[in-house]
Amino acid sequence: MESILVTGGCGFIGSHFVRLLCAEEKFRVINLDKLTYAGNLENLSDLAGGFRFVRGDIADRDLVDRVLKEERPWAIVNFAAESHVDRSILDASLFLQTNIGGLHVLLEAIRAVPVKRFLHVSTDEVYGDREGRDAAAEESALRPGSPYAASKASADLLCLAYRRTYDLPIIITRSSNNYGPFQFPEKLIPLCIRNAVAGLKLPVYADGRQSRDWLHVEDNCRAILAALNKARPGSLYNIGAGGEWKNLDVVRAVCRAVAAQTGQHLEQVESNIEFVADRPGHDRRYALKTENIRRELGWYPRTGFESGLEQTVRWYLSHPDWVARVTSGEYQQYYDAVYARQWGKPS
Ligand code: NAD
Ligand code: TYD
């Protein structure tokens, strides 16, 4: 049985990927995760420990070396990252440490203990704002617009340089915005679901006309697994569902799903929509060309946005304890910094 080292497997997308690997029953899974505010072992409690968990930092070279020597994994899939744009605006330090420094440690470590595949999970945000531009192809220029996106673009460039210089078996995937169960309620969709259920304000930045291509997390995980199994080392794939949704329409769709599933009046839920101060440097549009992964790997998304959203709302409504627990720590402090004090400025 081959081993796969997944980093960040206790986060949103990583936990779905660990679940997918365990269901395949042909891999031994090692999950290396620091358990930051976004990482939660409870996200994998249904697997009853069907994987090895190592708590630690991808930037800890001794630890990474030890795990690689013990496990000699066939592949590494790197999800570990600081992932939220708004936090990177408040303070970018951890983004540089983990997303660039941590990735660098992993690359150096596989020079010493080789693996057959190193799949680095990246994002469409590295291409920057596509307003007035075509959808981004894999070879489009990188124009990151936020500290988060800059850290991810830097990591991609480091991967490409290590591929060329040391011939490492690196594959990169760049997906659009994911949504689904277990997403931390700082991102637009789970934040609005939580607030709509609790009767709190639904904060829409600026005019709400920015657009994103929402991809169900399980579709992204199937694409990453297809790339891991079938892609040639050195390849890079965009992953997206191909739809463009304006933020205000997404928030209205959340309101409809919450009203339908809780019996609240739609007008009442929608009356909580509030236009708030814009995110500094806010990218208005992300859009991807995804022909390559569809043609070469035979992947396509299975979940339509509206049915995926209804299913996601159902999951949050049936997991109030999970929501309460993940928002019990520093969440309120973070929330106040963005929404009450508006980008950390003293009120
Ligand atoms: P997340 O914030 O939900 O989870 C990140 C996980 O990484 C957590 O479990 C956290 O504990 C862990 N982690 C953070 N720093 C670490 C470190 N130094 N060492 C070890 N573990 C660490 O993130 P997510 O939304 O699941 O995103 C996963 C990956 O996918 C990230 O690389 C992100 O950039 C990328 N991505 C996310 C999206 C999205 O819409 N969420 C879209 C495209 C790409
Ligand atoms: P987000 O979920 O943070 O993902 P990303 O910034 O990686 O695209 O945000 C999605 C969109 O929703 C983005 O245009 C910012 C906007 N947004 C709001 O309007 N209000 C909010 O409270 C949040 C968190 C996001």
XYZ file of C-alpha atoms and ligand atoms in Angstrom:
416
model
C 0.000 0.000 0.000
C 1.431 3.411 -1.012
C 1.640 6.186 1.578
C 0.533 9.740 0.938
C 1.539 12.606 3.198
C -1.228 15.219 3.259
C -0.356 18.539 4.886
C -3.174 20.700 6.237
C -5.514 17.696 6.263
C -7.502 19.078 9.219
C -8.609 22.182 7.318
C -11.564 22.645 5.008
C -10.372 21.208 1.683
C -7.665 18.981 3.187
C -10.174 17.142 5.385
C -12.371 16.349 2.368
C -9.278 15.125 0.532
C -8.209 12.865 3.427
C -11.746 11.426 3.457
C -11.574 10.792 -0.301
C -8.180 9.045 0.027
C -9.391 6.880 2.908
C -12.454 5.863 0.866
C -10.166 4.730 -1.977
C -8.686 2.164 0.449
C -5.470 1.917 -1.508
C -3.401 4.520 0.290
C -2.012 4.838 3.781
C -2.637 8.463 4.776
C -0.398 10.562 7.005
C -1.893 13.918 7.950
C 0.567 16.615 9.087
C -1.248 19.641 10.466
C -0.356 22.438 12.872
C -3.977 22.819 14.035
C -4.194 26.577 13.653
C -7.541 28.296 14.274
C -8.624 26.798 10.900
C -7.527 23.221 11.596
C -9.755 20.890 13.520
C -9.390 17.125 14.070
C -13.147 17.003 14.580
C -13.447 17.555 10.806
C -12.226 13.958 10.438
C -13.945 12.343 13.422
C -16.087 10.123 11.132
C -12.912 8.354 9.953
C -12.262 6.995 13.460
C -8.513 7.480 13.129
C -8.111 5.655 9.806
C -4.979 7.695 9.163
C -1.819 8.685 11.052
C -2.037 12.175 12.501
C 1.100 14.201 13.211
C 0.634 17.573 14.836
C 3.255 19.989 13.576
C 4.400 22.790 11.340
C 5.446 22.271 7.710
C 8.127 24.901 8.395
C 9.753 22.581 10.995
C 12.503 20.910 8.948
C 13.474 18.351 11.613
C 9.891 17.186 11.957
C 9.318 16.993 8.195
C 12.569 15.043 7.735
C 11.588 12.624 10.480
C 8.133 11.970 9.008
C 9.577 11.477 5.508
C 12.237 9.043 6.751
C 9.715 7.063 8.791
C 7.029 6.879 6.121
C 8.900 7.144 2.777
C 5.657 8.385 1.167
C 4.921 7.890 -2.509
C 3.485 11.413 -2.676
C 2.956 14.639 -0.755
C -0.120 16.807 -1.257
C 0.394 20.245 0.250
C -2.793 21.949 1.445
C -1.214 23.557 4.538
C -1.557 27.314 4.330
C -2.957 30.444 5.840
C -5.922 30.755 3.515
C -8.007 33.861 4.241
C -7.460 37.096 2.291
C -8.949 39.320 5.009
C -6.560 37.961 7.647
C -3.628 38.565 5.284
C -4.708 42.211 5.079
C -4.700 42.508 8.879
C -1.276 40.813 9.184
C 0.642 39.002 6.445
C 3.454 37.564 8.628
C 2.088 34.041 9.056
C 1.176 33.913 5.361
C 4.814 34.431 4.403
C 6.049 31.986 7.054
C 3.733 29.122 6.154
C 2.782 29.645 2.525
C 6.311 30.445 1.345
C 8.694 29.414 4.160
C 6.836 26.178 4.933
C 6.597 25.249 1.262
C 10.342 25.887 0.920
C 11.040 23.466 3.783
C 8.925 20.778 2.078
C 10.762 21.263 -1.228
C 14.168 21.035 0.448
C 13.043 17.973 2.380
C 12.066 16.063 -0.779
C 15.472 16.795 -2.280
C 16.888 14.727 0.587
C 14.149 12.071 0.762
C 12.625 11.834 -2.731
C 8.940 11.246 -3.440
C 7.325 10.266 -6.746
C 4.832 13.164 -6.720
C 4.634 16.507 -4.937
C 1.272 18.135 -5.555
C 1.073 21.752 -4.470
C -2.435 23.164 -3.993
C -2.671 26.714 -5.298
C -5.412 29.144 -6.221
C -6.910 31.197 -9.068
C -6.099 34.296 -6.981
C -2.477 34.180 -8.217
C -3.708 35.504 -11.598
C -5.197 38.552 -9.896
C -8.213 40.589 -10.868
C -9.662 39.478 -14.250
C -12.094 42.398 -14.539
C -11.947 43.503 -18.163
C -9.665 40.573 -18.992
C -10.199 37.076 -20.376
C -10.430 34.119 -18.050
C -6.924 33.064 -16.962
C -5.185 30.149 -18.682
C -2.422 28.184 -16.961
C 0.221 30.252 -18.778
C -1.311 33.637 -17.937
C 0.838 36.124 -16.028
C 0.702 36.104 -12.231
C -0.633 39.409 -10.863
C -1.535 38.765 -7.219
C -3.609 41.507 -5.617
C -3.615 40.613 -1.907
C -0.883 39.563 0.529
C -2.492 36.093 0.557
C -2.396 35.852 -3.237
C 1.184 37.152 -3.306
C 2.250 34.432 -0.867
C 0.560 31.766 -3.003
C 2.068 33.142 -6.228
C 5.514 33.152 -4.583
C 5.029 29.519 -3.601
C 4.034 28.623 -7.169
C 7.154 30.326 -8.542
C 9.322 28.481 -6.035
C 7.733 25.184 -7.119
C 8.392 25.969 -10.788
C 12.005 26.947 -10.044
C 12.626 23.782 -8.004
C 11.065 21.709 -10.767
C 13.439 23.197 -13.333
C 16.558 23.349 -11.151
C 16.307 20.024 -9.318
C 13.921 18.112 -11.598
C 11.497 17.495 -8.722
C 8.194 15.736 -9.615
C 5.997 18.748 -8.883
C 2.384 19.207 -9.990
C 0.417 22.409 -9.252
C -3.361 22.812 -9.163
C -5.010 26.246 -9.108
C -8.671 26.116 -8.178
C -11.371 28.715 -7.905
C -13.304 29.479 -4.676
C -14.419 26.323 -2.893
C -17.537 25.921 -0.744
C -19.118 23.035 1.169
C -19.271 21.468 4.651
C -16.521 22.195 7.214
C -15.506 25.584 5.754
C -14.457 27.978 8.502
C -17.089 30.744 8.909
C -14.749 33.558 7.938
C -15.265 32.930 4.191
C -18.309 34.482 2.498
C -20.653 31.484 2.255
C -20.325 29.899 5.729
C -20.157 33.342 7.349
C -23.457 34.315 5.732
C -25.095 30.970 6.552
C -24.105 31.327 10.212
C -25.264 34.931 10.393
C -28.517 34.290 8.525
C -29.421 31.491 10.928
C -28.565 33.673 13.945
C -30.379 36.760 12.626
C -27.117 38.730 12.362
C -26.069 41.162 9.624
C -24.930 39.705 6.283
C -21.950 41.907 5.381
C -21.482 42.542 1.647
C -18.337 44.440 0.722
C -18.871 47.590 -1.380
C -21.528 47.078 -4.098
C -21.531 43.248 -3.983
C -20.949 43.080 -7.747
C -17.573 41.323 -7.559
C -17.715 37.812 -8.995
C -16.252 34.417 -8.204
C -16.484 30.953 -9.795
C -17.765 28.727 -6.955
C -16.587 25.119 -6.974
C -17.915 22.392 -4.677
C -15.094 21.146 -2.447
C -15.674 17.493 -3.399
C -15.306 18.383 -7.089
C -11.983 20.065 -6.312
C -10.787 17.037 -4.333
C -11.631 14.673 -7.199
C -9.698 16.958 -9.545
C -6.670 16.985 -7.222
C -6.769 13.179 -6.950
C -7.019 12.865 -10.748
C -3.988 15.145 -11.106
C -2.083 13.142 -8.498
C -2.804 9.839 -10.239
C -2.647 10.851 -13.887
C -0.794 14.144 -14.422
C 2.780 14.234 -15.641
C 5.266 15.710 -13.171
C 5.801 19.336 -14.155
C 2.180 19.940 -15.099
C -0.122 22.650 -13.836
C -3.925 22.614 -13.978
C -6.634 25.198 -13.418
C -9.751 23.798 -11.710
C -13.058 25.648 -11.825
C -16.770 25.052 -12.253
C -17.085 27.610 -15.048
C -19.857 29.724 -13.495
C -19.569 33.360 -12.424
C -21.623 34.505 -9.458
C -21.823 38.053 -8.162
C -21.376 38.195 -4.386
C -24.761 39.807 -3.799
C -26.442 37.002 -5.771
C -24.560 34.432 -3.700
C -25.730 36.067 -0.463
C -29.322 36.168 -1.786
C -29.070 32.470 -2.701
C -27.883 31.752 0.853
C -30.910 33.689 2.178
C -33.281 31.657 -0.003
C -31.789 28.341 1.131
C -31.795 29.350 4.811
C -35.387 30.648 4.639
C -36.587 27.503 2.859
C -34.888 25.188 5.349
C -35.680 27.046 8.591
C -39.173 28.342 7.781
C -38.083 31.974 8.323
C -39.614 34.599 6.002
C -37.301 35.337 3.082
C -37.849 39.131 3.378
C -36.818 38.971 7.030
C -33.610 37.066 6.266
C -32.764 39.344 3.323
C -33.368 42.460 5.424
C -30.124 41.630 7.250
C -28.041 42.196 4.104
C -25.809 45.174 4.832
C -23.346 46.872 2.470
C -20.155 47.471 4.442
C -16.706 48.984 3.881
C -14.837 47.339 1.025
C -11.887 45.011 1.514
C -8.744 47.033 0.652
C -7.398 46.032 -2.786
C -10.487 43.871 -3.419
C -10.195 41.852 -6.668
C -13.473 42.242 -8.543
C -13.411 39.158 -10.720
C -11.719 35.776 -10.859
C -12.256 33.540 -13.880
C -10.382 30.483 -15.142
C -9.982 28.556 -18.371
C -10.297 24.885 -17.421
C -10.185 23.058 -20.782
C -6.866 21.380 -19.983
C -7.957 19.384 -16.947
C -11.225 18.463 -18.649
C -9.540 17.264 -21.847
C -6.367 15.691 -20.473
C -7.617 14.171 -17.202
C -11.301 13.678 -18.057
C -12.378 15.640 -14.987
C -15.554 17.719 -14.846
C -17.506 19.208 -11.926
C -20.521 17.173 -10.817
C -22.260 19.579 -8.434
C -24.267 22.582 -9.652
C -23.923 25.682 -7.480
C -27.518 25.987 -6.311
C -27.922 22.332 -5.305
C -24.455 22.353 -3.735
C -25.383 25.441 -1.764
C -28.657 23.900 -0.533
C -26.744 20.818 0.593
C -24.145 23.035 2.302
C -26.788 25.047 4.163
C -28.370 21.751 5.285
C -24.994 20.639 6.667
C -24.463 23.864 8.654
C -28.014 23.724 10.025
C -27.433 20.185 11.240
C -24.023 20.968 12.810
C -24.678 23.898 15.181
C -22.230 22.463 17.739
C -19.409 22.444 15.176
C -20.177 26.067 14.264
C -20.321 27.084 17.937
C -17.017 25.372 18.719
C -15.006 26.771 15.804
C -16.257 30.277 16.517
C -15.644 30.103 20.261
C -11.922 31.009 20.271
C -10.401 34.139 18.754
C -13.168 34.378 16.144
C -15.038 37.289 17.698
C -11.828 39.305 17.977
C -11.102 38.671 14.284
C -14.699 39.459 13.341
C -14.640 42.763 15.193
C -11.325 43.758 13.591
C -12.784 43.365 10.082
C -16.421 44.335 10.524
C -16.757 46.543 13.617
C -13.396 48.301 13.577
C -13.226 48.060 9.761
C -9.913 46.551 8.839
C -8.392 46.749 12.279
C -8.586 50.548 12.582
C -9.400 51.680 16.109
C -13.067 52.738 16.230
P -8.023 26.162 5.721
O -7.591 27.489 6.254
O -9.405 25.690 5.965
O -7.046 25.021 6.284
C -5.665 25.154 6.333
C -5.119 23.977 7.127
O -3.682 24.088 7.123
C -5.560 23.961 8.589
O -5.875 22.648 8.979
C -4.341 24.475 9.338
O -4.261 23.999 10.671
C -3.209 23.943 8.469
N -1.973 24.711 8.592
C -1.828 26.064 8.545
N -0.542 26.404 8.714
C 0.153 25.244 8.846
C 1.525 24.927 9.027
N 2.443 25.913 9.116
N 1.888 23.643 9.117
C 0.964 22.647 9.051
N -0.346 22.883 8.899
C -0.762 24.165 8.783
O -7.691 26.208 4.168
P -8.479 25.585 2.935
O -9.546 26.500 2.536
O -8.781 24.165 3.221
O -7.336 25.678 1.820
C -6.419 24.602 1.624
C -5.469 24.975 0.513
O -6.202 25.243 -0.684
C -4.653 26.238 0.790
O -3.360 26.043 0.295
C -5.380 27.317 0.001
O -4.490 28.338 -0.394
C -5.880 26.520 -1.185
N -7.095 27.032 -1.837
C -8.214 27.285 -1.110
C -9.366 27.724 -1.751
C -10.645 27.982 -0.991
O -11.622 28.434 -1.594
N -10.730 27.699 0.292
C -9.358 27.923 -3.132
C -8.188 27.652 -3.852
C -7.055 27.191 -3.187
P -13.982 34.975 0.444
O -14.950 33.901 0.806
O -13.202 35.621 1.533
O -13.021 34.372 -0.677
P -11.912 35.124 -1.607
O -11.577 36.429 -1.033
O -10.774 34.146 -1.490
O -12.508 35.185 -2.970
O -14.758 36.118 -0.328
C -15.517 35.842 -1.490
C -16.051 37.157 -2.010
O -16.997 37.670 -1.069
C -14.980 38.225 -2.155
O -15.281 39.028 -3.307
C -15.134 39.059 -0.901
C -16.618 38.969 -0.595
N -16.978 39.030 0.848
C -17.977 39.915 1.257
O -18.567 40.666 0.451
N -18.282 39.939 2.593
C -17.653 39.168 3.501
O -17.969 39.270 4.726
C -16.639 38.249 3.065
C -15.922 37.367 4.040
C -16.350 38.213 1.716
